Amino acid sequence: MGEINQNAVEKYLEENPAFAKEYFDKKLRVEVLGEIFKNSRVPVQASMSLPELTQVEESAVCLELLWSVQEEGSSAELTAHKVLQRMAQLLQADRCSMFICRSRNGTPEMASKLLDITPTSKFEDNFVVPDKEVVFPLDVGIVGWAAHTKKPLNVPDVKKNNHFSDFMDKQTGYVTKNLLAAPVVMGKEVLAVLVAVNKVNASEFSKQDEEVFTKYLNFVSVILKLHHTNYLYNIESRRSQILMWSANKVFEELTDVERQFHKALYTIRTYLNCERYSIGLLDMTKEKEFYDEWPIKLGEVEPYKGPKTPDGREVIFYKVIDYILHGKEEIKVIPTPPADHWTFVSGLPTYVAENGFICNMLNAPADEYFTFQTLTQFLGWSLLNTDTYEKMNKLENRKDIAQEMLMNHTKATPDEIKSILKFKEKLNIDSIEDCEEKQLVKILKEDLPDPQAVELYEFRFSDFPITEHELIKCGLRMFFEINVVEKFKVPVEVLTRWMYTVRKGYRAVTYHNWRHGFNVGQTMFTLLMTGRLKKYYTDLEAFAMLAAAFCHDIDHRGTNNLYQMKSTSPLARLHGSSILERHHLEYSKTLLKDESLNIFQNLNKRQYETVIHLFEVAIIATDLALYFKKRTMFQKIVDACEQMQTEEEAIKYVTIDPTKKEIIMAMMMTACDLSAITKPWEVQSQVALLVANEFWEQGDLERTVLQQQPIPMMDRNKKDELPKLQVGFIDFVCTFVYKEFSRFHKEITPMLNGLQNNRVEWKSLADEYDAKMKEIEEEMKKQEEGEVVVAQVAEDSGGGGVDDKKSKTCLML
Ligand SMILES: [Zn+2]
């Protein structure tokens, strides 16, 4: 075959047109068109509209757009720009625009992103930089309406459409006549709205234009969804990464509520998209603990004068969580942050706390409160929001429900009440409702023990000869003795049910059981009556103090606060400090919320609030950790009273100041709680063993459950050290309490005498033990020496016979 030259080919094709067409269509047309559109970047003729494109040509357009979607490194806006250019061309629209939809503080808004695109306009001229954006809410204009309804719109005449707003036209001088608008939707979310404005050579967009518009919208849709998914993925992966990371380190340093908050902030972080932020954890407790208020109320400490929150709390950031999210990601927890911590220097956190605002610091450097310049972008600062609060409240509710369920098992049954309040037996009435209150009071009192017979008024009272059931009656007797039952209209059925339920609320642990609860109540009664401390208190206050004393250790688990913390018990997660005491208090308050148990049901609101407040102070005060806080304050009151000339003067000095009354009451609770140490030796020696046994049981748990070595006090292998520990306890804790009370009221001296007597007993046991130990030690020493000598003798004597005389002499030395 000869060489094929161009002429020959041309000649062949001209002679065979059918083949030429078939070949071109099959082989070349797509490539050629594709080349034209892709590489030549020849601006397509403005007049060229869709009907003029063949199918292949349209495929080429689509192909081109697909290529740009795939193009790496190209921004979503750039690709969308290309699509909108083609749209403007194919629809013969004067211009096209894209508005994005986003959310600011939870409110959706529209923002101009690409404006006035024509088939030939440049991206740089159409792209709107962030600070030039036109931003408007969804209820403005047709664009907003399309986003709101999530439906496309063809508006032949904007003047006749009541959603149209001419605010954009007014800004630009452009006149919008007709338009097509359609939203880009992903799931329930609107990502953007595309608009084609003013049909060229026609008065409106046609039905066919609508179809084209929808068709090409899909490209933008793909681009934006891809971009958005990527964005979400990045946030999500980063978030889970950090959350996982923080689960190990940060969580250790946060309490439950703070963890909740830390998690919640992470959701907000999606919207903040900032580089660094901090959370200042404001002390959310409504007020200071009562024991921290005392020194201020007594005038010993200057009151707080700094900024306060809208609801009157002091602005104390007790902890800061610092999130540094750019570069090497880091989360730091700073407990009790210093005032010059970077987040505080700006003054912003305090400002926010004071005013309760959620500050959006988008324009941080411009804000007059913002004095800290080194932040790269902005600082998002926010306080615990209502949502978080609600979550916490739900937690609170769950707790209540659990307690309610528990209460059904605890609450005294009708039969149990009948075992004390014998209306059936004595009145021959079947239902208690049919009994008169007076009758009930009478039959109840008849059955209650005689105070003298059981020594109810004595500091030396012992519960040993009395059954636990009988102790319930003794408890009831005391309320009658202080004359509060009739005075405060306590229905005896309710009183009986409450007293019985309190008894049942105590668990059968070794020491912190109902007997201990009762003893604290009995000592409170004796301090008030025999100790004559009642003179500082009203009948209502005495009523509350006695009731609180009975309840003070309710539902105790036989392990102390430290154990709750170490074993991360649910209680420890619920309460930050005075864990068990707060639980006893909550439990007692829960009982009172049940009207059939509410012995204070006939009090007015103010009286009831007084009672609840006294419950709080009295029960929390039994936390021995707080004892050292009140010691000197109590001593000062005793000192002052000692100087008074008359009893009236002292009474006035105390009663005029509720704080002094609270301090005395708190110290009375301690005196009651520790009263076993003042009892006659036969009682004290046995009770001390109960206490010790409960401690040893906890020590066992620490060894087995926590795999920790218990402290000597809780170590049953060191039980011989008990007398020594008792002496130490008496010297360092108890002596002060009973010495001061005896100085305050000489009637209380029997307690101090009892204490000092017990100290003598424990000391002699401790000495005995020491002597025994010393003896053993010396014995061992002697033995050791003896062994050495024997060994030497054996050596000296060599292999021959042992010289008896010699060895004896040596041993004696
Ligand atoms: Zn107690």
PDB file of C-alpha atoms in Angstrom, residues 354-474:
ATOM      1  CA  GLU A 354     -21.744  39.853  86.254  1.00  0.00           C
ATOM      2  CA  ASN A 355     -24.161  40.499  83.446  1.00  0.00           C
ATOM      3  CA  GLY A 356     -25.140  36.978  82.566  1.00  0.00           C
ATOM      4  CA  PHE A 357     -24.495  37.577  78.862  1.00  0.00           C
ATOM      5  CA  ILE A 358     -23.276  35.114  76.369  1.00  0.00           C
ATOM      6  CA  CYS A 359     -20.651  37.197  74.673  1.00  0.00           C
ATOM      7  CA  ASN A 360     -19.899  36.651  71.048  1.00  0.00           C
ATOM      8  CA  MET A 361     -16.406  37.965  70.650  1.00  0.00           C
ATOM      9  CA  LEU A 362     -16.284  37.902  66.826  1.00  0.00           C
ATOM     10  CA  ASN A 363     -14.978  41.402  66.963  1.00  0.00           C
ATOM     11  CA  ALA A 364     -12.855  40.810  69.998  1.00  0.00           C
ATOM     12  CA  PRO A 365     -10.120  43.442  69.572  1.00  0.00           C
ATOM     13  CA  ALA A 366     -12.690  46.149  68.940  1.00  0.00           C
ATOM     14  CA  ASP A 367     -14.522  45.442  72.126  1.00  0.00           C
ATOM     15  CA  GLU A 368     -13.627  47.834  74.907  1.00  0.00           C
ATOM     16  CA  TYR A 369     -13.535  45.013  77.419  1.00  0.00           C
ATOM     17  CA  PHE A 370     -10.987  43.206  75.413  1.00  0.00           C
ATOM     18  CA  THR A 371      -7.522  44.191  76.463  1.00  0.00           C
ATOM     19  CA  PHE A 372      -5.704  40.967  75.773  1.00  0.00           C
ATOM     20  CA  GLN A 373      -4.231  41.305  72.306  1.00  0.00           C
ATOM     21  CA  THR A 374      -2.288  38.125  71.707  1.00  0.00           C
ATOM     22  CA  LEU A 375      -5.234  35.915  70.862  1.00  0.00           C
ATOM     23  CA  THR A 376      -5.051  34.723  67.290  1.00  0.00           C
ATOM     24  CA  GLN A 377      -8.721  34.791  66.485  1.00  0.00           C
ATOM     25  CA  PHE A 378     -11.192  35.203  69.178  1.00  0.00           C
ATOM     26  CA  LEU A 379     -12.099  33.927  72.540  1.00  0.00           C
ATOM     27  CA  GLY A 380     -15.424  32.295  72.996  1.00  0.00           C
ATOM     28  CA  TRP A 381     -16.565  32.676  76.517  1.00  0.00           C
ATOM     29  CA  SER A 382     -19.752  31.344  77.796  1.00  0.00           C
ATOM     30  CA  LEU A 383     -21.353  30.414  81.049  1.00  0.00           C
ATOM     31  CA  LEU A 384     -23.281  27.352  81.993  1.00  0.00           C
ATOM     32  CA  ASN A 385     -26.380  27.617  79.865  1.00  0.00           C
ATOM     33  CA  THR A 386     -29.917  26.698  80.692  1.00  0.00           C
ATOM     34  CA  ASP A 387     -29.678  23.399  78.847  1.00  0.00           C
ATOM     35  CA  THR A 388     -26.851  22.243  81.021  1.00  0.00           C
ATOM     36  CA  TYR A 389     -28.736  23.372  84.052  1.00  0.00           C
ATOM     37  CA  GLU A 390     -31.724  21.361  82.955  1.00  0.00           C
ATOM     38  CA  LYS A 391     -29.608  18.278  82.519  1.00  0.00           C
ATOM     39  CA  MET A 392     -28.311  18.730  86.016  1.00  0.00           C
ATOM     40  CA  ASN A 393     -31.835  19.101  87.301  1.00  0.00           C
ATOM     41  CA  LYS A 394     -32.817  15.884  85.589  1.00  0.00           C
ATOM     42  CA  LEU A 395     -29.991  14.202  87.415  1.00  0.00           C
ATOM     43  CA  GLU A 396     -31.393  15.685  90.563  1.00  0.00           C
ATOM     44  CA  ASN A 397     -34.807  14.248  89.684  1.00  0.00           C
ATOM     45  CA  ARG A 398     -33.441  10.808  89.057  1.00  0.00           C
ATOM     46  CA  LYS A 399     -31.919  10.947  92.475  1.00  0.00           C
ATOM     47  CA  ASP A 400     -35.250  11.954  93.981  1.00  0.00           C
ATOM     48  CA  ILE A 401     -37.027   9.112  92.270  1.00  0.00           C
ATOM     49  CA  ALA A 402     -34.492   6.610  93.517  1.00  0.00           C
ATOM     50  CA  GLN A 403     -34.968   7.909  97.007  1.00  0.00           C
ATOM     51  CA  GLU A 404     -38.712   7.772  96.715  1.00  0.00           C
ATOM     52  CA  MET A 405     -38.509   4.132  95.730  1.00  0.00           C
ATOM     53  CA  LEU A 406     -36.211   3.472  98.604  1.00  0.00           C
ATOM     54  CA  MET A 407     -38.616   5.210 100.929  1.00  0.00           C
ATOM     55  CA  ASN A 408     -41.414   2.812 100.138  1.00  0.00           C
ATOM     56  CA  HIS A 409     -39.330   0.098 101.694  1.00  0.00           C
ATOM     57  CA  THR A 410     -38.340   2.267 104.609  1.00  0.00           C
ATOM     58  CA  LYS A 411     -41.637   3.866 105.506  1.00  0.00           C
ATOM     59  CA  ALA A 412     -43.246   2.388 108.573  1.00  0.00           C
ATOM     60  CA  THR A 413     -46.175   0.093 107.771  1.00  0.00           C
ATOM     61  CA  PRO A 414     -49.596   0.376 109.456  1.00  0.00           C
ATOM     62  CA  ASP A 415     -48.767  -2.722 111.485  1.00  0.00           C
ATOM     63  CA  GLU A 416     -45.521  -1.238 112.669  1.00  0.00           C
ATOM     64  CA  ILE A 417     -47.350   1.927 113.701  1.00  0.00           C
ATOM     65  CA  LYS A 418     -49.907  -0.223 115.507  1.00  0.00           C
ATOM     66  CA  SER A 419     -47.091  -1.826 117.514  1.00  0.00           C
ATOM     67  CA  ILE A 420     -46.556   1.564 119.149  1.00  0.00           C
ATOM     68  CA  LEU A 421     -49.814   3.420 118.781  1.00  0.00           C
ATOM     69  CA  LYS A 422     -52.213   0.733 120.055  1.00  0.00           C
ATOM     70  CA  PHE A 423     -55.545   2.257 119.041  1.00  0.00           C
ATOM     71  CA  LYS A 424     -57.071  -1.113 118.128  1.00  0.00           C
ATOM     72  CA  GLU A 425     -56.198  -2.669 121.467  1.00  0.00           C
ATOM     73  CA  LYS A 426     -56.873   0.291 123.673  1.00  0.00           C
ATOM     74  CA  LEU A 427     -59.763   2.067 121.949  1.00  0.00           C
ATOM     75  CA  ASN A 428     -61.217  -0.875 120.130  1.00  0.00           C
ATOM     76  CA  ILE A 429     -61.440   1.185 116.940  1.00  0.00           C
ATOM     77  CA  ASP A 430     -60.478  -0.520 113.676  1.00  0.00           C
ATOM     78  CA  SER A 431     -59.349   2.450 111.674  1.00  0.00           C
ATOM     79  CA  ILE A 432     -56.983   5.069 112.986  1.00  0.00           C
ATOM     80  CA  GLU A 433     -58.894   7.729 111.022  1.00  0.00           C
ATOM     81  CA  ASP A 434     -61.868   7.132 113.275  1.00  0.00           C
ATOM     82  CA  CYS A 435     -59.859   7.935 116.381  1.00  0.00           C
ATOM     83  CA  GLU A 436     -59.824  11.356 117.960  1.00  0.00           C
ATOM     84  CA  GLU A 437     -56.454  13.025 118.159  1.00  0.00           C
ATOM     85  CA  LYS A 438     -56.832  13.593 121.900  1.00  0.00           C
ATOM     86  CA  GLN A 439     -57.512   9.902 122.482  1.00  0.00           C
ATOM     87  CA  LEU A 440     -54.506   8.937 120.409  1.00  0.00           C
ATOM     88  CA  VAL A 441     -52.240  11.298 122.335  1.00  0.00           C
ATOM     89  CA  LYS A 442     -53.503   9.825 125.578  1.00  0.00           C
ATOM     90  CA  ILE A 443     -52.994   6.164 124.679  1.00  0.00           C
ATOM     91  CA  LEU A 444     -49.614   6.861 123.133  1.00  0.00           C
ATOM     92  CA  LYS A 445     -48.276   8.725 126.138  1.00  0.00           C
ATOM     93  CA  GLU A 446     -49.441   5.933 128.439  1.00  0.00           C
ATOM     94  CA  ASP A 447     -47.260   3.494 126.566  1.00  0.00           C
ATOM     95  CA  LEU A 448     -44.137   5.636 126.360  1.00  0.00           C
ATOM     96  CA  PRO A 449     -41.357   4.853 128.856  1.00  0.00           C
ATOM     97  CA  ASP A 450     -40.992   6.834 132.033  1.00  0.00           C
ATOM     98  CA  PRO A 451     -38.076   9.269 131.498  1.00  0.00           C
ATOM     99  CA  GLN A 452     -36.692   8.718 135.003  1.00  0.00           C
ATOM    100  CA  ALA A 453     -36.880   4.945 134.695  1.00  0.00           C
ATOM    101  CA  VAL A 454     -34.731   4.900 131.581  1.00  0.00           C
ATOM    102  CA  GLU A 455     -32.625   7.915 132.655  1.00  0.00           C
ATOM    103  CA  LEU A 456     -33.594   9.949 129.590  1.00  0.00           C
ATOM    104  CA  TYR A 457     -32.451  13.176 131.260  1.00  0.00           C
ATOM    105  CA  GLU A 458     -29.039  11.807 132.181  1.00  0.00           C
ATOM    106  CA  PHE A 459     -25.770  12.341 130.375  1.00  0.00           C
ATOM    107  CA  ARG A 460     -24.845   8.828 131.521  1.00  0.00           C
ATOM    108  CA  PHE A 461     -27.850   7.359 129.691  1.00  0.00           C
ATOM    109  CA  SER A 462     -27.129   3.983 128.116  1.00  0.00           C
ATOM    110  CA  ASP A 463     -29.151   2.341 125.365  1.00  0.00           C
ATOM    111  CA  PHE A 464     -27.768  -1.131 126.170  1.00  0.00           C
ATOM    112  CA  PRO A 465     -30.652  -2.325 128.391  1.00  0.00           C
ATOM    113  CA  ILE A 466     -33.274  -1.028 125.941  1.00  0.00           C
ATOM    114  CA  THR A 467     -34.479  -2.793 122.795  1.00  0.00           C
ATOM    115  CA  GLU A 468     -34.349  -0.995 119.465  1.00  0.00           C
ATOM    116  CA  HIS A 469     -38.143  -1.009 119.291  1.00  0.00           C
ATOM    117  CA  GLU A 470     -38.360   0.474 122.761  1.00  0.00           C
ATOM    118  CA  LEU A 471     -35.906   3.196 121.708  1.00  0.00           C
ATOM    119  CA  ILE A 472     -38.506   4.419 119.193  1.00  0.00           C
ATOM    120  CA  LYS A 473     -40.839   5.017 122.127  1.00  0.00           C
ATOM    121  CA  CYS A 474     -38.078   6.766 124.065  1.00  0.00           C
TER     122      CYS A 474
END
